[in-house]
Coordinates of C-alpha atoms in Angstrom, one line a residue:
Chain R
M1 CA -29.4 -41.6 -25.8
L2 CA -26.1 -41.3 -27.7
E3 CA -25.9 -41.9 -31.3
I4 CA -23.1 -41.9 -33.2
S5 CA -23.4 -42.2 -36.8
D6 CA -20.4 -42.8 -39.6
L7 CA -18.4 -40.7 -37.5
C8 CA -15.2 -39.5 -39.1
V9 CA -12.5 -37.3 -37.0
E10 CA -8.8 -36.0 -37.8
V11 CA -6.0 -34.4 -35.4
A12 CA -4.1 -32.0 -37.7
G13 CA -5.0 -33.8 -40.9
K14 CA -4.5 -37.1 -39.7
P15 CA -7.4 -39.3 -39.6
V16 CA -7.9 -40.9 -36.2
L17 CA -11.6 -42.2 -36.3
D18 CA -13.1 -43.6 -39.6
A19 CA -16.9 -44.4 -40.1
I20 CA -18.0 -45.1 -36.5
D21 CA -21.3 -46.4 -35.7
L22 CA -22.3 -46.6 -32.0
T23 CA -25.8 -46.2 -30.0
L24 CA -25.9 -46.3 -26.5
K25 CA -29.5 -46.5 -24.9
P26 CA -30.6 -45.2 -21.6
G27 CA -29.3 -47.5 -18.4
E28 CA -26.5 -49.5 -20.6
I29 CA -23.1 -49.5 -20.1
H30 CA -20.8 -50.2 -23.2
I31 CA -17.1 -51.2 -22.9
L32 CA -14.1 -50.0 -25.4
L33 CA -11.3 -52.3 -26.4
G34 CA -8.5 -52.1 -28.4
P35 CA -4.7 -51.6 -28.6
N36 CA -3.1 -48.4 -27.7
G37 CA -3.7 -45.9 -30.6
S38 CA -6.6 -47.6 -31.8
G39 CA -8.7 -44.6 -31.3
K40 CA -10.5 -45.6 -27.8
S41 CA -9.7 -42.1 -26.0
S42 CA -10.1 -39.9 -29.3
L43 CA -13.4 -41.3 -29.5
L44 CA -14.3 -40.3 -25.9
A45 CA -12.9 -36.6 -26.6
T46 CA -14.5 -36.5 -29.7
I47 CA -17.9 -37.2 -27.6
L48 CA -16.9 -34.6 -24.9
G49 CA -15.8 -31.9 -27.4
L50 CA -12.3 -31.8 -26.5
P51 CA -9.5 -30.3 -28.7
P52 CA -8.1 -30.7 -31.1
Y53 CA -10.6 -33.4 -32.2
R54 CA -12.1 -32.2 -35.5
I55 CA -15.3 -34.1 -37.1
T56 CA -15.0 -34.4 -40.8
R57 CA -18.2 -36.6 -41.5
G58 CA -21.3 -38.1 -39.4
T59 CA -23.0 -37.3 -36.6
I60 CA -23.1 -37.4 -32.7
R61 CA -26.3 -36.8 -31.1
L62 CA -27.7 -36.8 -27.6
D63 CA -30.9 -37.4 -27.0
N64 CA -31.6 -36.3 -30.8
V65 CA -29.6 -33.0 -29.9
P66 CA -26.4 -32.6 -32.5
L67 CA -23.4 -32.3 -30.7
A68 CA -20.9 -31.1 -33.4
D69 CA -21.2 -27.5 -33.0
L70 CA -21.4 -27.5 -29.2
P71 CA -18.6 -26.1 -27.4
L72 CA -17.0 -28.5 -24.5
Q73 CA -18.7 -26.7 -22.0
E74 CA -22.0 -26.8 -23.5
R75 CA -21.7 -30.4 -24.2
A76 CA -21.1 -30.9 -20.3
R77 CA -24.2 -29.1 -19.3
L78 CA -26.2 -31.2 -21.9
G79 CA -25.1 -34.0 -19.4
I80 CA -22.0 -35.7 -20.6
G81 CA -19.1 -36.1 -18.2
M82 CA -15.7 -37.7 -18.4
A83 CA -13.3 -39.3 -15.8
F84 CA -10.1 -38.4 -17.4
Q85 CA -7.2 -40.8 -17.5
R86 CA -4.4 -38.4 -16.9
P87 CA -6.3 -35.1 -15.6
P88 CA -3.6 -32.2 -14.9
G89 CA -3.0 -31.1 -11.5
I90 CA -4.4 -27.5 -10.8
D91 CA -2.7 -25.9 -7.6
G92 CA -4.2 -24.1 -5.4
V93 CA -7.9 -25.3 -6.4
S94 CA -8.8 -27.7 -3.6
V95 CA -11.4 -30.7 -4.2
A96 CA -13.6 -28.5 -1.8
A97 CA -13.3 -25.1 -3.8
F98 CA -14.2 -27.1 -7.2
A99 CA -17.0 -28.9 -5.8
A100 CA -18.4 -25.3 -4.4
A101 CA -17.9 -24.1 -7.9
L102 CA -20.2 -26.5 -9.1
G103 CA -22.4 -26.4 -6.1
A104 CA -22.0 -29.9 -5.6
E105 CA -21.0 -29.4 -1.8
D106 CA -23.4 -31.7 -0.2
T107 CA -22.9 -34.5 -3.0
L108 CA -19.1 -34.2 -2.3
A109 CA -19.6 -34.8 1.4
R110 CA -22.0 -37.8 0.7
E111 CA -20.0 -39.8 -2.1
A112 CA -16.4 -38.8 -0.7
A113 CA -16.7 -41.2 2.0
A114 CA -18.2 -43.9 -0.3
L115 CA -14.8 -43.3 -2.3
D116 CA -12.8 -43.4 0.7
L117 CA -12.0 -39.9 -0.2
V118 CA -13.0 -37.7 2.8
D119 CA -9.4 -36.4 3.7
F120 CA -9.2 -35.1 0.0
V121 CA -11.7 -32.4 0.2
R122 CA -8.8 -29.8 1.3
R123 CA -6.2 -31.1 -1.1
D124 CA -5.4 -29.4 -4.6
M125 CA -6.9 -31.2 -7.3
N126 CA -4.9 -34.0 -8.6
V127 CA -1.5 -32.4 -7.3
G128 CA 0.1 -35.0 -5.8
F129 CA -2.5 -37.7 -5.8
S130 CA -1.4 -41.3 -6.4
G131 CA -2.5 -43.1 -9.7
G132 CA -5.0 -44.7 -7.8
E133 CA -6.5 -41.8 -6.0
I134 CA -6.8 -39.8 -9.2
K135 CA -9.1 -42.5 -10.5
R136 CA -11.1 -42.4 -7.7
W137 CA -11.1 -38.7 -7.6
E138 CA -12.1 -38.5 -11.2
I139 CA -15.4 -40.9 -10.4
L140 CA -16.0 -38.5 -7.5
K141 CA -15.8 -35.7 -9.7
L142 CA -18.8 -37.3 -12.1
F143 CA -21.2 -37.6 -8.9
L144 CA -20.3 -33.9 -8.5
Q145 CA -21.3 -33.0 -12.1
D146 CA -24.2 -35.5 -11.9
P147 CA -24.0 -36.2 -16.0
R148 CA -26.1 -38.1 -17.8
L149 CA -23.8 -39.6 -20.0
M150 CA -20.7 -40.9 -18.5
L151 CA -17.1 -41.1 -20.5
F152 CA -14.6 -43.5 -18.3
D153 CA -10.9 -43.7 -19.9
E154 CA -9.3 -46.4 -18.2
P155 CA -11.0 -46.1 -15.0
E156 CA -8.9 -49.1 -13.4
S157 CA -5.5 -48.5 -14.7
G158 CA -2.6 -47.9 -12.0
V159 CA -5.3 -49.0 -9.3
D160 CA -4.6 -51.4 -6.8
L161 CA -7.0 -54.6 -6.6
E162 CA -9.1 -53.0 -3.5
H163 CA -9.6 -50.0 -5.1
V164 CA -10.7 -51.5 -8.3
I165 CA -13.4 -52.9 -6.3
A166 CA -14.4 -49.7 -5.0
I167 CA -14.2 -47.7 -8.5
G168 CA -16.4 -50.8 -10.3
Q169 CA -18.7 -50.4 -7.4
A170 CA -18.8 -46.8 -7.8
I171 CA -19.4 -46.7 -11.6
R172 CA -22.0 -49.2 -11.2
R173 CA -23.9 -47.0 -8.8
I174 CA -23.7 -43.8 -10.5
V175 CA -24.8 -45.4 -14.1
S176 CA -27.6 -47.3 -12.5
S177 CA -29.0 -44.2 -10.2
P178 CA -31.0 -41.6 -12.0
D179 CA -29.6 -38.2 -12.6
G180 CA -30.7 -35.2 -11.0
E181 CA -33.6 -34.9 -12.9
G182 CA -34.8 -38.6 -12.6
R183 CA -33.8 -39.6 -16.0
P184 CA -31.5 -42.9 -16.7
R185 CA -27.8 -42.4 -17.1
A186 CA -25.4 -44.4 -19.4
G187 CA -21.9 -45.1 -19.7
L188 CA -18.9 -45.8 -22.0
V189 CA -15.8 -47.4 -20.5
I190 CA -12.6 -48.1 -22.3
T191 CA -10.4 -50.6 -20.3
H192 CA -7.3 -52.2 -21.2
T193 CA -7.2 -54.9 -18.1
G194 CA -10.9 -55.9 -18.5
L195 CA -10.8 -55.8 -14.2
I196 CA -13.6 -53.4 -14.5
L197 CA -15.7 -56.2 -16.3
R198 CA -15.9 -58.3 -12.9
H199 CA -17.6 -55.3 -11.0
V200 CA -19.4 -53.6 -13.8
A201 CA -22.4 -55.3 -15.6
A202 CA -21.4 -54.3 -19.3
D203 CA -24.1 -54.5 -21.8
R204 CA -21.8 -54.4 -25.0
A205 CA -18.4 -54.2 -25.8
H206 CA -16.3 -52.7 -29.0
V207 CA -13.1 -53.4 -30.1
L208 CA -11.5 -50.5 -31.9
K209 CA -8.5 -51.2 -34.3
D210 CA -7.1 -48.5 -36.6
G211 CA -9.8 -46.0 -35.8
R212 CA -12.6 -48.5 -36.7
I213 CA -15.1 -50.4 -35.0
L214 CA -13.6 -53.8 -35.7
H215 CA -16.7 -55.8 -33.5
S216 CA -19.2 -55.6 -31.5
G217 CA -20.8 -58.1 -28.9
D218 CA -20.8 -59.7 -25.7
P219 CA -18.3 -58.0 -23.3
A220 CA -17.1 -61.1 -21.2
T221 CA -16.8 -63.2 -24.4
L222 CA -15.0 -60.5 -26.6
F223 CA -12.5 -60.0 -23.8
S224 CA -11.8 -63.5 -23.2
H225 CA -11.4 -63.8 -27.3
I226 CA -8.6 -60.8 -27.0
Q227 CA -7.0 -62.6 -23.9
T228 CA -6.3 -65.8 -26.4
H229 CA -6.5 -64.4 -30.0
G230 CA -5.6 -60.7 -29.5
Y231 CA -7.6 -57.7 -31.0
S232 CA -9.4 -59.8 -33.9
V233 CA -13.1 -60.7 -35.1
P234 CA -13.7 -63.9 -33.1
D235 CA -15.3 -65.6 -36.2
A236 CA -12.2 -64.6 -38.0
A237 CA -10.1 -66.4 -35.4
Chain D
M1 CA -4.1 13.0 24.6
D2 CA -2.6 16.3 24.3
D3 CA -3.0 18.2 21.1
L4 CA -3.6 14.8 19.1
T5 CA -7.0 13.9 18.3
T6 CA -7.9 10.4 19.1
N7 CA -11.4 9.1 19.3
P8 CA -11.6 5.6 20.5
G9 CA -14.9 4.0 18.9
G10 CA -15.2 7.8 17.1
L11 CA -15.4 5.9 13.5
T12 CA -18.3 6.3 11.4
N13 CA -20.6 3.9 10.1
A14 CA -19.2 4.6 6.5
E15 CA -15.6 4.8 7.8
K16 CA -16.3 1.1 9.5
D17 CA -17.8 -0.1 6.0
I18 CA -14.9 0.8 4.5
L19 CA -12.6 -0.7 6.5
H20 CA -14.3 -3.7 7.0
E21 CA -13.4 -4.6 3.7
V22 CA -9.6 -4.7 4.5
G23 CA -10.1 -6.8 7.6
F24 CA -11.2 -4.2 10.5
A25 CA -13.5 -5.5 13.0
D26 CA -15.2 -4.1 15.9
E27 CA -12.4 -2.6 18.5
S28 CA -14.1 -4.9 21.2
T29 CA -13.2 -8.2 19.4
R30 CA -9.6 -7.1 18.9
A31 CA -6.7 -6.5 21.4
G32 CA -6.0 -3.3 20.2
T33 CA -6.9 -0.8 17.6
S34 CA -4.9 1.9 15.8
I35 CA -6.6 3.7 13.1
L36 CA -5.1 6.8 11.2
A37 CA -7.4 8.9 9.1
D38 CA -6.4 11.6 6.6
R39 CA -3.8 13.6 8.9
Q40 CA -5.1 12.2 12.6
M41 CA -5.0 9.4 15.0
R42 CA -8.4 8.6 15.0
V43 CA -8.2 5.8 17.3
A44 CA -5.3 4.3 19.7
L45 CA -7.1 1.9 21.6
S46 CA -6.1 -1.2 23.5
N47 CA -8.1 -4.1 25.4
D48 CA -5.4 -5.8 26.7
P49 CA -2.7 -5.3 29.2
G50 CA 0.1 -6.7 27.1
V51 CA -0.7 -4.1 24.4
E52 CA 0.1 -0.6 24.1
I53 CA -1.2 1.7 21.4
L54 CA -0.1 5.6 21.1
P55 CA -0.1 8.2 18.7
L56 CA 4.1 8.1 17.7
A57 CA 4.1 11.8 18.5
Q58 CA 2.7 11.2 22.1
A59 CA 4.6 8.0 22.6
L60 CA 8.0 10.0 22.1
R61 CA 7.0 12.1 24.6
T62 CA 5.9 9.0 27.1
Y63 CA 8.7 6.8 26.4
D64 CA 12.2 8.2 26.2
F65 CA 13.3 4.6 24.3
V66 CA 11.0 5.1 21.5
Q67 CA 13.5 8.1 20.2
G68 CA 16.0 5.3 19.8
L69 CA 13.5 3.6 17.8
M70 CA 12.4 6.2 15.6
F71 CA 14.8 5.9 12.3
G72 CA 16.6 3.3 14.0
L73 CA 16.3 1.2 11.0
V74 CA 16.5 3.6 7.9
D75 CA 18.8 6.5 7.3
P76 CA 16.2 9.6 7.5
E77 CA 18.0 10.7 4.1
E78 CA 17.8 7.2 2.4
N79 CA 15.7 8.8 -0.2
E80 CA 13.2 11.6 -1.1
H81 CA 10.3 9.9 0.2
V82 CA 11.9 8.9 3.5
R83 CA 13.3 12.5 3.7
L84 CA 9.6 13.9 3.1
V85 CA 8.5 11.8 6.1
A86 CA 11.5 12.7 8.4
E87 CA 10.8 16.3 7.7
H88 CA 7.9 15.9 9.8
M89 CA 9.7 14.0 12.6
H90 CA 9.0 17.2 15.3
D91 CA 5.4 15.7 14.9
P92 CA 5.2 12.5 13.3
L93 CA 2.0 11.2 12.2
G94 CA 1.6 7.5 13.0
H95 CA 1.1 4.9 15.6
F96 CA 3.3 3.4 18.4
I97 CA 2.2 -0.4 19.2
W98 CA 4.1 -1.9 21.8
I99 CA 3.4 -5.9 22.6
K100 CA 5.0 -6.2 26.0
P101 CA 7.7 -8.3 27.2
G102 CA 6.2 -12.2 27.3
A103 CA 2.9 -11.0 26.6
K104 CA 0.7 -13.7 24.9
V105 CA -1.9 -11.8 23.0
K106 CA -5.0 -13.8 22.2
L107 CA -7.1 -11.5 20.2
P108 CA -5.5 -9.8 17.0
V109 CA -4.1 -6.6 17.1
Q110 CA -5.3 -4.3 13.9
S111 CA -4.0 -1.2 12.6
F112 CA -5.6 0.6 9.5
T113 CA -4.9 3.9 7.6
L114 CA -7.6 5.8 5.8
L115 CA -7.2 8.5 3.1
E116 CA -10.5 10.1 2.9
I117 CA -9.9 13.5 1.1
P118 CA -9.3 13.3 -2.8
Q119 CA -6.1 14.4 -3.6
G120 CA -5.0 14.1 -0.2
R121 CA -1.2 14.0 1.0
Q122 CA -0.5 11.6 3.7
F123 CA 3.0 11.1 5.2
T124 CA 3.0 8.3 7.9
H125 CA 5.5 6.7 10.3
D126 CA 4.5 3.8 12.5
I127 CA 6.4 1.9 14.6
T128 CA 6.1 -1.4 16.2
L129 CA 7.8 -3.1 19.0
I130 CA 6.9 -6.5 19.8
D131 CA 9.0 -7.2 22.8
E132 CA 10.8 -10.3 24.2
G133 CA 8.8 -13.7 24.3
A134 CA 5.9 -11.7 23.2
E135 CA 3.3 -13.1 20.7
V136 CA 0.8 -11.4 18.7
E137 CA -1.2 -11.4 15.4
M138 CA -1.2 -8.3 13.7
I139 CA -4.1 -7.6 10.9
S140 CA -3.6 -4.5 9.2
G141 CA -4.6 -2.5 5.9
S142 CA -5.2 0.8 4.0
A143 CA -8.6 1.9 2.2
V144 CA -10.0 4.7 0.8
P145 CA -13.7 5.8 0.0
A146 CA -14.9 5.3 -3.2
E147 CA -14.7 8.8 -4.2
V148 CA -11.0 8.9 -3.6
C149 CA -9.3 8.2 -6.6
R150 CA -6.3 10.4 -6.6
G151 CA -3.8 11.2 -3.7
R152 CA -0.3 10.5 -2.2
H153 CA 0.7 8.4 0.6
I154 CA 4.2 7.7 1.7
S155 CA 4.9 5.4 5.0
I156 CA 7.4 4.3 7.0
G157 CA 7.2 1.3 9.0
E158 CA 9.8 0.1 11.4
T159 CA 9.2 -3.0 13.5
Y160 CA 11.2 -4.2 16.3
M161 CA 11.0 -8.2 17.2
R162 CA 13.2 -9.0 20.3
A163 CA 14.4 -12.0 21.2
N164 CA 11.9 -14.9 20.6
A165 CA 8.9 -12.6 20.0
K166 CA 6.3 -14.6 17.4
C167 CA 4.3 -12.6 15.2
T168 CA 1.7 -13.4 12.2
A169 CA 0.4 -10.5 10.1
V170 CA -1.7 -10.0 7.3
T171 CA -2.2 -6.7 5.5
V172 CA -4.4 -5.9 2.9
E173 CA -4.0 -2.8 0.8
H174 CA -7.0 -0.9 -1.1
W175 CA -5.9 2.3 -2.3
G176 CA -7.7 4.4 -5.1
P177 CA -6.8 3.5 -8.6
E178 CA -4.9 7.1 -9.3
M179 CA -3.1 7.0 -6.4
E180 CA 0.8 7.1 -5.9
V181 CA 2.2 5.1 -2.6
Y182 CA 5.5 4.9 -1.6
S183 CA 5.7 2.5 1.5
Y184 CA 8.9 1.8 3.1
G185 CA 9.0 -1.3 5.7
Y186 CA 12.0 -2.4 7.8
S187 CA 12.3 -5.0 10.4
R188 CA 14.9 -6.1 12.7
M189 CA 14.5 -9.6 14.1
E190 CA 16.7 -10.7 17.2
A191 CA 17.3 -13.9 18.3
G192 CA 15.0 -16.7 17.9
A193 CA 12.2 -14.3 16.8
S194 CA 9.7 -15.4 14.2
F195 CA 7.5 -13.6 11.9
G196 CA 4.8 -15.0 9.0
S197 CA 3.4 -12.7 7.1
T198 CA 0.8 -12.3 4.3
A199 CA 0.6 -9.1 2.2
I200 CA -2.4 -9.0 -0.3
M201 CA -2.1 -6.0 -3.2
M202 CA -5.0 -6.6 -5.3
S203 CA -6.7 -3.1 -6.1
P204 CA -6.0 -0.8 -9.1
I205 CA -3.4 1.8 -8.5
R206 CA -1.4 4.0 -10.8
H207 CA 1.8 3.5 -8.9
H208 CA 2.9 1.9 -5.6
T209 CA 6.6 1.3 -4.7
S210 CA 6.9 -1.0 -1.9
R211 CA 10.3 -1.6 -0.5
S212 CA 11.4 -3.6 2.7
V213 CA 14.3 -4.7 4.2
S214 CA 14.4 -7.1 7.0
V215 CA 17.6 -8.2 9.2
L216 CA 17.4 -11.3 10.8
G217 CA 19.3 -12.4 13.6
A218 CA 20.5 -15.9 15.3
G219 CA 17.8 -18.8 14.8
A220 CA 15.2 -15.9 13.5
S221 CA 12.7 -17.0 11.0
V222 CA 10.6 -15.6 8.4
V223 CA 7.8 -16.7 6.3
S224 CA 6.2 -14.6 3.8
Q225 CA 3.7 -14.8 1.0
S226 CA 2.8 -11.8 -1.1
I227 CA -0.3 -11.8 -3.4
V228 CA -0.1 -9.2 -6.0
F229 CA -2.5 -8.3 -8.7
A230 CA -2.1 -5.5 -11.4
P231 CA -5.3 -4.8 -13.6
E232 CA -4.5 -2.8 -16.6
G233 CA -3.3 1.0 -15.5
T234 CA -1.7 -0.4 -12.8
E235 CA 2.0 -0.5 -11.9
R236 CA 3.5 -2.0 -8.9
V237 CA 7.0 -2.2 -7.8
L238 CA 8.0 -4.4 -5.0
A239 CA 11.7 -4.1 -3.7
S240 CA 12.8 -6.3 -1.0
E241 CA 15.8 -7.3 1.0
T242 CA 16.3 -10.0 3.5
R243 CA 19.7 -10.2 5.4
L244 CA 20.2 -13.4 7.2
T245 CA 23.3 -12.2 9.4
A246 CA 23.5 -15.2 12.3
T247 CA 23.6 -18.8 12.3
G248 CA 19.9 -20.2 12.1
A249 CA 18.4 -17.3 10.5
R250 CA 16.1 -18.9 8.1
S251 CA 13.9 -17.2 5.4
Q252 CA 11.0 -18.4 3.0
D253 CA 9.7 -15.7 0.4
V254 CA 7.0 -16.2 -1.8
T255 CA 5.5 -13.5 -4.4
R256 CA 2.6 -14.7 -6.5
M257 CA 1.9 -12.4 -9.3
V258 CA -0.8 -12.0 -11.8
S259 CA -1.1 -9.0 -14.3
A260 CA -4.6 -8.4 -15.9
G261 CA -2.6 -5.6 -17.9
G262 CA -0.6 -4.0 -15.5
T263 CA 3.0 -3.9 -14.8
I264 CA 4.5 -5.7 -11.6
V265 CA 8.1 -5.7 -11.1
N266 CA 9.6 -7.8 -8.1
D267 CA 13.1 -7.4 -7.1
A268 CA 13.8 -9.4 -4.4
L269 CA 17.5 -9.9 -2.8
L270 CA 18.3 -12.5 -0.1
V271 CA 21.8 -12.3 1.5
G272 CA 23.4 -15.3 3.7
A273 CA 25.6 -13.6 5.8
A274 CA 27.0 -16.2 8.1
A275 CA 26.9 -19.8 8.1
G276 CA 24.2 -22.1 8.9
T277 CA 21.5 -19.4 7.2
E278 CA 19.0 -20.9 5.0
G279 CA 16.6 -18.9 2.6
F280 CA 14.5 -19.6 -0.6
L281 CA 12.8 -16.9 -2.7
G282 CA 10.0 -18.1 -4.9
C283 CA 8.3 -15.8 -7.8
D284 CA 5.5 -17.0 -9.5
G285 CA 3.8 -14.8 -12.3
L286 CA 0.4 -15.3 -14.4
K287 CA 0.1 -13.1 -17.6
L288 CA -3.5 -13.0 -18.3
S289 CA -3.3 -10.6 -21.2
D290 CA -0.7 -9.0 -23.3
A291 CA -0.7 -5.7 -21.8
G292 CA 1.5 -4.8 -19.1
E293 CA 4.5 -6.9 -18.0
I294 CA 5.8 -9.1 -15.0
R295 CA 9.3 -8.8 -14.2
A296 CA 10.5 -11.1 -11.5
V297 CA 14.5 -10.4 -10.5
P298 CA 15.1 -13.1 -7.6
S299 CA 18.8 -12.6 -6.5
L300 CA 21.0 -14.5 -3.9
S301 CA 23.7 -13.1 -2.2
A302 CA 26.1 -15.7 -0.2
L303 CA 28.6 -13.6 2.1
A304 CA 29.7 -16.8 4.0
E305 CA 30.5 -20.4 3.4
G306 CA 27.5 -22.4 4.4
A307 CA 24.8 -20.2 3.6
Q308 CA 22.3 -22.0 1.9
L309 CA 20.0 -19.8 -0.6
S310 CA 17.9 -20.6 -3.3
H311 CA 15.4 -19.1 -5.9
E312 CA 12.5 -20.1 -8.5
A313 CA 10.9 -17.6 -10.6
S314 CA 8.3 -18.7 -13.6
V315 CA 6.2 -16.6 -15.3
G316 CA 3.7 -18.4 -17.6
R317 CA -0.2 -18.3 -18.9
I318 CA -3.3 -19.8 -17.9
D319 CA -2.6 -23.4 -19.1
G320 CA -5.6 -24.4 -21.6
E321 CA -5.4 -28.0 -20.4
K322 CA -6.3 -27.1 -17.0
L323 CA -9.0 -24.8 -18.5
T324 CA -10.4 -27.8 -20.8
Y325 CA -10.5 -29.9 -17.8
L326 CA -12.5 -27.6 -15.8
M327 CA -14.9 -26.6 -18.3
A328 CA -15.5 -30.2 -19.2
S329 CA -17.4 -30.1 -15.9
G330 CA -19.8 -27.6 -17.3
M331 CA -17.8 -24.3 -16.0
A332 CA -18.5 -21.4 -18.2
E333 CA -14.8 -20.2 -19.6
D334 CA -14.7 -16.9 -17.3
A335 CA -15.6 -19.0 -13.8
A336 CA -12.8 -21.7 -14.8
R337 CA -10.1 -18.8 -15.4
D338 CA -11.5 -17.6 -12.2
L339 CA -10.7 -20.6 -10.3
I340 CA -7.6 -21.4 -11.7
V341 CA -6.2 -17.5 -11.0
R342 CA -7.5 -18.0 -7.2
G343 CA -5.6 -21.1 -7.4
F344 CA -2.7 -19.4 -8.3
L345 CA -2.9 -17.0 -5.7
R346 CA -3.4 -19.6 -3.0
L347 CA -6.5 -17.7 -2.0
S348 CA -7.9 -20.5 0.0
D349 CA -4.9 -20.2 2.0
E350 CA -5.6 -20.6 5.4
Q351 CA -3.2 -17.7 6.8
I352 CA -5.7 -15.4 5.1
P353 CA -8.9 -14.7 7.3
E354 CA -12.1 -16.0 6.0
A355 CA -13.8 -12.3 5.5
L356 CA -10.7 -11.3 3.8
R357 CA -10.4 -13.8 1.6
T358 CA -13.9 -13.3 0.4
R359 CA -13.4 -9.8 -0.1
V360 CA -10.2 -10.9 -2.1
V361 CA -11.6 -13.7 -4.3
A362 CA -14.4 -10.4 -5.0
M363 CA -11.4 -8.2 -6.0
V364 CA -9.9 -10.8 -8.7
A365 CA -13.6 -11.2 -10.2
E366 CA -14.4 -7.6 -10.2
A367 CA -10.7 -6.5 -11.6
K368 CA -11.0 -9.1 -14.4
S369 CA -14.5 -7.9 -15.8
G370 CA -13.3 -4.3 -15.3
G371 CA -15.4 -3.4 -12.2
M372 CA -13.1 -2.3 -10.2

């Protein structure tokens, strides 16, 4: 589904990603691990097409469609969606109004209950939301958008344990369900705490450091290694 | 109705269609209806014993006290426009709406002004008396047919709210794009009266000056919001003065302005003239292009110790981060901008009736695409 090959990215002339290779198959969930500033969020932003990331080399393809020249909204329409880590508040635009703009009122009614967000529909998007509420809303937003490839930027940070379970279940549910056209989905998840691994059956994990993928492997094994030895290659530890 | 023409139910379907755009509903669903078209009171109708609606000229002859209300809040010599209206004092054009003491009016009272003659001139004077303890919801507006571009309208409105009266009001203005309009509104609120108002000024207009003066007595309160849009070629000058004259008077006045190339000047003065008064002025502007201007001038004047007054003013552009966030869900840039502008203007506010909200949302979309 997603094929990233030899991807190099810079921001204002400064390299942030270097020679990234990553392949995500339909139905898979991959985890991105790495210290702050390692390039995890930059990778998600580049896949989605957020400014100011500029590809200097390599390719990103979704279902064989090159993404590099497509603007943000075209990539979203192709089926890429992101749960933002720190989304902006949008005064005066309610969750219900946003869902209506996407034509997803029915989905909102159904999925808001599952994420314990029924009371949110009249609230302005991300305005006055707690950290945990933002994370749940971002997952709900993906249900409304119905993307095929989902990018989760630290979905569990700032969330209490009770809601980590709900978020984990929601991620698992949306990734394991087919999209509106019956096609399997896939997800790429950034985590610092690893809590999400208890609730999401991830297929593969990648450790990023200094803009490069240092190592890829089994998520649980890699996370356990990181807890003990830091962000290093297991064989070299 | 003497020499004045009133014709209950006499609106044509075309006129009703025009007025629907600014909030008109069938007279049977309203507690009262006042329609002024060109130089005639066309409808002055009440369905509620607590509501009396008369052409002002007739009210002056029917009730002696109305003479004391006319120019009770404004000097007929205040400026050239008020003088022009005052010249017709012997035969005024406008309504007298009286909500009787203690009346709890269940259905809204509606009043509208139509200017149907191209290049027409209209000088109107309306008086509204909401008597002691009365409660009412008012819907009012102005409209022109599509073929009327130019014209001149000058209006004076005097509103008296007696002790403990309550009123919520929505006003929607839709004049012709080349018109000149000068509207002057004066209100006096006695002890314990409360007023909640929403004014929507969205349509293109060459020039509109809107001046208002409100005087609040002990414990009286006003919560008002104005939603102002100026596409290219539109100039709107708003000047308001709110005077909190006795303990417990409170005022909250928020104006949200969007310029898509037009000019909006908002000059708001809040006066705390007694201890124990509290007031807030908010002026927020959103600039969508390099043309035109938004000028917000909130002023506070405290005349007594213990008057608590504050203001906030901001003017900015659409936040790129918000735009990107919405577009990341697949929205086109124009759709995302519309959603942000509508949010900024608080068009989902429950104080705006659903039918009007839909129309105003359409106005934003039309104005931004140059269709209005």
